[in-house]
């Protein structure tokens, strides 16, 4: 697999609609990969935007005490070796070191 030049990393703040759209588009690749490998976060919206354009995840439904809000199957645990071997995950990692 030939690696291209590293593109600019995602900003940690998005103060304009254009920058928010860019972040949503780039994060969609990661969210799609999560869905494909069985990672579930049904009560969390990612990405979301907060005061001052801060980028993060937002809880979209109350989470009970001791309730799992993120479920990651063992087969989806990410190591650097696995990341660099997966073409889609590698691309996301390259774009967002």
Coordinates of N, CA and C in Angstrom, one line a residue:
X1 N 0.8 -1.2 0.0 CA 0.0 0.0 0.0 C 0.9 1.2 0.0
X2 N 0.7 2.1 -1.0 CA 1.5 3.3 -1.1 C 0.9 4.4 -0.3
X3 N 1.7 5.0 0.6 CA 1.2 6.1 1.4 C 1.4 7.4 0.8
X4 N 0.4 8.3 0.9 CA 0.5 9.6 0.3 C 1.0 10.6 1.4
X5 N 1.3 11.8 1.0 CA 1.7 12.8 1.9 C 0.6 13.0 3.0
X6 N 1.0 13.3 4.2 CA 0.1 13.4 5.3 C -0.7 14.7 5.1
X7 N -2.1 14.6 5.0 CA -2.9 15.8 4.9 C -3.0 16.5 6.3
X8 N -3.5 17.7 6.3 CA -3.6 18.5 7.5 C -4.6 17.8 8.5
X9 N -4.2 17.7 9.7 CA -5.0 17.1 10.8 C -6.3 17.9 11.0
X10 N -7.3 17.2 11.6 CA -8.5 17.9 11.9 C -8.3 18.9 13.0
X11 N -9.0 20.0 12.9 CA -8.8 21.0 14.0 C -9.6 20.5 15.2
X12 N -9.2 21.0 16.4 CA -10.0 20.7 17.6 C -11.1 21.7 17.9
X13 N -11.2 22.7 17.1 CA -12.3 23.7 17.2 C -12.8 23.9 15.8
X14 N -14.2 24.1 15.7 CA -14.8 24.4 14.4 C -15.8 25.5 14.6
X15 N -15.3 26.7 14.3 CA -16.1 27.9 14.5 C -17.0 28.3 13.3
X16 N -16.9 27.6 12.2 CA -17.7 28.0 11.1 C -18.5 26.7 10.6
X17 N -19.5 27.0 9.8 CA -20.3 25.8 9.3 C -19.4 25.0 8.4
X18 N -18.5 25.7 7.6 CA -17.6 25.0 6.7 C -16.7 24.0 7.4
X19 N -16.1 24.5 8.5 CA -15.2 23.7 9.3 C -15.9 22.5 10.0
X20 N -17.2 22.8 10.4 CA -18.0 21.7 11.0 C -18.3 20.7 10.0
X21 N -18.7 21.1 8.8 CA -19.0 20.1 7.7 C -17.7 19.3 7.4
X22 N -16.6 19.9 7.3 CA -15.3 19.2 7.1 C -15.1 18.1 8.1
X23 N -15.3 18.5 9.4 CA -15.1 17.5 10.5 C -16.1 16.4 10.4
X24 N -17.4 16.7 10.2 CA -18.4 15.7 10.0 C -18.0 14.7 8.9
X25 N -17.6 15.2 7.8 CA -17.2 14.4 6.6 C -16.1 13.4 7.0
X26 N -15.0 14.0 7.6 CA -13.9 13.2 8.0 C -14.2 12.2 9.1
X27 N -15.0 12.6 10.0 CA -15.4 11.7 11.1 C -16.3 10.6 10.7
X28 N -17.1 10.8 9.6 CA -18.0 9.8 9.1 C -17.2 8.6 8.7
X29 N -16.0 8.7 8.2 CA -15.2 7.5 7.8 C -14.9 6.7 9.1
X30 N -14.6 7.3 10.2 CA -14.3 6.6 11.4 C -15.6 6.0 12.0
X31 N -16.7 6.7 12.0 CA -18.0 6.2 12.5 C -18.4 5.0 11.6
X32 N -18.3 5.1 10.3 CA -18.6 4.0 9.5 C -17.8 2.8 9.8
X33 N -16.5 3.0 10.0 CA -15.6 1.9 10.4 C -16.1 1.3 11.8
X34 N -16.4 2.1 12.7 CA -16.9 1.6 14.0 C -18.1 0.7 13.8
X35 N -19.1 1.2 13.0 CA -20.3 0.4 12.7 C -19.9 -1.0 12.1
X36 N -19.0 -0.9 11.1 CA -18.6 -2.1 10.4 C -18.0 -3.2 11.3
X37 N -17.2 -2.7 12.3 CA -16.5 -3.7 13.2 C -17.3 -3.9 14.5
X38 N -18.5 -3.3 14.6 CA -19.3 -3.7 15.8 C -19.2 -2.8 17.0
X39 N -18.5 -1.6 16.9 CA -18.4 -0.7 18.0 C -19.7 0.1 18.0
X40 N -20.3 0.1 19.2 CA -21.6 0.7 19.4 C -21.5 1.8 20.5
X41 N -22.2 2.9 20.2 CA -22.3 4.0 21.1 C -23.7 4.7 20.9
X42 N -24.8 4.0 21.2 CA -26.1 4.4 20.9 C -26.6 5.7 21.6
X43 N -26.0 6.0 22.7 CA -26.4 7.2 23.4 C -25.5 8.4 23.3
X44 N -24.6 8.3 22.3 CA -23.6 9.3 22.1 C -23.6 9.8 20.6
X45 N -23.6 11.1 20.4 CA -23.5 11.7 19.1 C -22.1 12.1 18.9
X46 N -21.4 11.6 17.8 CA -20.1 12.0 17.5 C -19.9 12.2 16.0
X47 N -19.3 13.3 15.5 CA -18.9 14.4 16.3 C -20.0 15.4 16.7
X48 N -19.8 16.2 17.6 CA -20.7 17.3 17.9 C -19.9 18.5 18.3
X49 N -20.6 19.6 18.4 CA -19.9 20.9 18.5 C -20.4 21.7 19.7
X50 N -19.5 22.3 20.5 CA -19.9 23.0 21.7 C -19.5 24.4 21.6
X51 N -19.7 25.1 22.7 CA -19.4 26.6 22.8 C -18.0 26.8 22.4
X52 N -17.8 27.9 21.6 CA -16.5 28.2 21.1 C -16.0 27.3 20.0
X53 N -16.9 26.4 19.5 CA -16.5 25.5 18.4 C -15.8 24.3 18.8
X54 N -15.7 24.0 20.1 CA -15.0 22.8 20.6 C -15.6 21.6 20.0
X55 N -14.8 20.7 19.5 CA -15.3 19.4 18.9 C -15.2 18.3 19.9
X56 N -16.3 17.5 20.0 CA -16.3 16.4 20.9 C -17.5 15.5 20.7
X57 N -17.9 14.7 21.7 CA -19.0 13.8 21.6 C -20.1 14.3 22.6
X58 N -21.4 14.2 22.3 CA -22.4 14.6 23.1 C -23.3 13.4 23.5
X59 N -23.7 13.4 24.8 CA -24.7 12.4 25.2 C -26.0 12.8 24.8
X60 N -26.7 11.9 24.1 CA -28.0 12.3 23.5 C -29.2 11.7 24.2
X61 N -28.9 10.9 25.3 CA -30.0 10.3 26.1 C -29.3 10.0 27.5
X62 N -30.1 10.1 28.6 CA -29.5 9.8 29.9 C -28.8 8.4 29.9
X63 N -27.7 8.4 30.6 CA -27.0 7.1 30.8 C -27.1 6.8 32.3
X64 N -27.6 5.6 32.5 CA -27.8 5.2 33.9 C -26.4 4.8 34.6
X65 N -26.5 4.9 35.9 CA -25.3 4.5 36.7 C -24.9 3.0 36.3
X66 N -23.6 2.9 35.9 CA -23.0 1.6 35.6 C -23.5 1.1 34.2
X67 N -24.2 1.9 33.4 CA -24.6 1.5 32.1 C -23.4 1.7 31.1
X68 N -23.2 0.8 30.2 CA -22.2 0.9 29.2 C -22.7 2.0 28.2
X69 N -21.8 2.9 27.9 CA -22.2 3.9 26.8 C -21.3 3.7 25.6
X70 N -20.3 2.8 25.7 CA -19.5 2.5 24.5 C -19.2 1.0 24.6
X71 N -19.5 0.3 23.6 CA -19.2 -1.2 23.5 C -18.3 -1.4 22.4
X72 N -17.1 -2.0 22.7 CA -16.1 -2.3 21.7 C -15.8 -3.8 21.8
X73 N -16.1 -4.5 20.7 CA -15.7 -6.0 20.7 C -14.2 -6.1 20.7
X74 N -13.8 -7.2 21.3 CA -12.3 -7.5 21.4 C -11.7 -7.4 20.0
X75 N -12.4 -7.9 19.0 CA -11.8 -7.9 17.6 C -11.6 -6.5 17.0
X76 N -12.2 -5.5 17.7 CA -12.1 -4.2 17.2 C -11.1 -3.3 18.0
X77 N -10.4 -3.9 18.9 CA -9.4 -3.2 19.7 C -8.3 -2.7 18.7
X78 N -8.0 -1.5 18.8 CA -7.0 -0.9 17.9 C -5.6 -0.8 18.5
X79 N -4.7 -1.5 17.8 CA -3.3 -1.3 18.1 C -2.7 -0.6 17.0
X80 N -1.5 0.0 17.1 CA -0.9 0.7 16.0 C -0.6 -0.2 14.9
X81 N -0.2 -1.5 15.2 CA 0.1 -2.4 14.1 C -1.2 -2.7 13.3
X82 N -2.3 -2.9 14.0 CA -3.6 -3.2 13.3 C -4.0 -2.0 12.5
X83 N -3.8 -0.8 13.1 CA -4.2 0.5 12.4 C -3.5 0.6 11.1
X84 N -2.2 0.4 11.1 CA -1.4 0.6 9.9 C -1.7 -0.4 8.8
X85 N -2.3 -1.6 9.2 CA -2.6 -2.6 8.2 C -4.0 -2.5 7.6
X86 N -4.9 -1.8 8.3 CA -6.3 -1.6 7.8 C -6.3 -0.4 6.9
X87 N -6.7 -0.5 5.6 CA -6.6 0.6 4.7 C -7.5 1.8 5.1
X88 N -8.7 1.6 5.6 CA -9.5 2.7 5.9 C -9.1 3.3 7.2
X89 N -8.8 2.5 8.2 CA -8.3 3.0 9.5 C -7.0 3.7 9.4
X90 N -6.1 3.2 8.5 CA -4.8 3.8 8.3 C -5.0 5.2 7.7
X91 N -5.9 5.3 6.8 CA -6.1 6.6 6.2 C -6.6 7.6 7.2
X92 N -7.6 7.2 8.1 CA -8.1 8.1 9.1 C -6.9 8.5 10.0
X93 N -6.1 7.5 10.4 CA -5.0 7.8 11.3 C -4.0 8.7 10.7
X94 N -3.7 8.5 9.4 CA -2.7 9.4 8.7 C -3.2 10.8 8.6
X95 N -4.6 11.0 8.5 CA -5.1 12.3 8.4 C -5.3 13.0 9.7
X96 N -5.2 12.2 10.8 CA -5.4 12.7 12.2 C -4.5 12.0 13.1
X97 N -3.2 12.4 13.0 CA -2.2 11.7 13.9 C -2.4 12.0 15.4

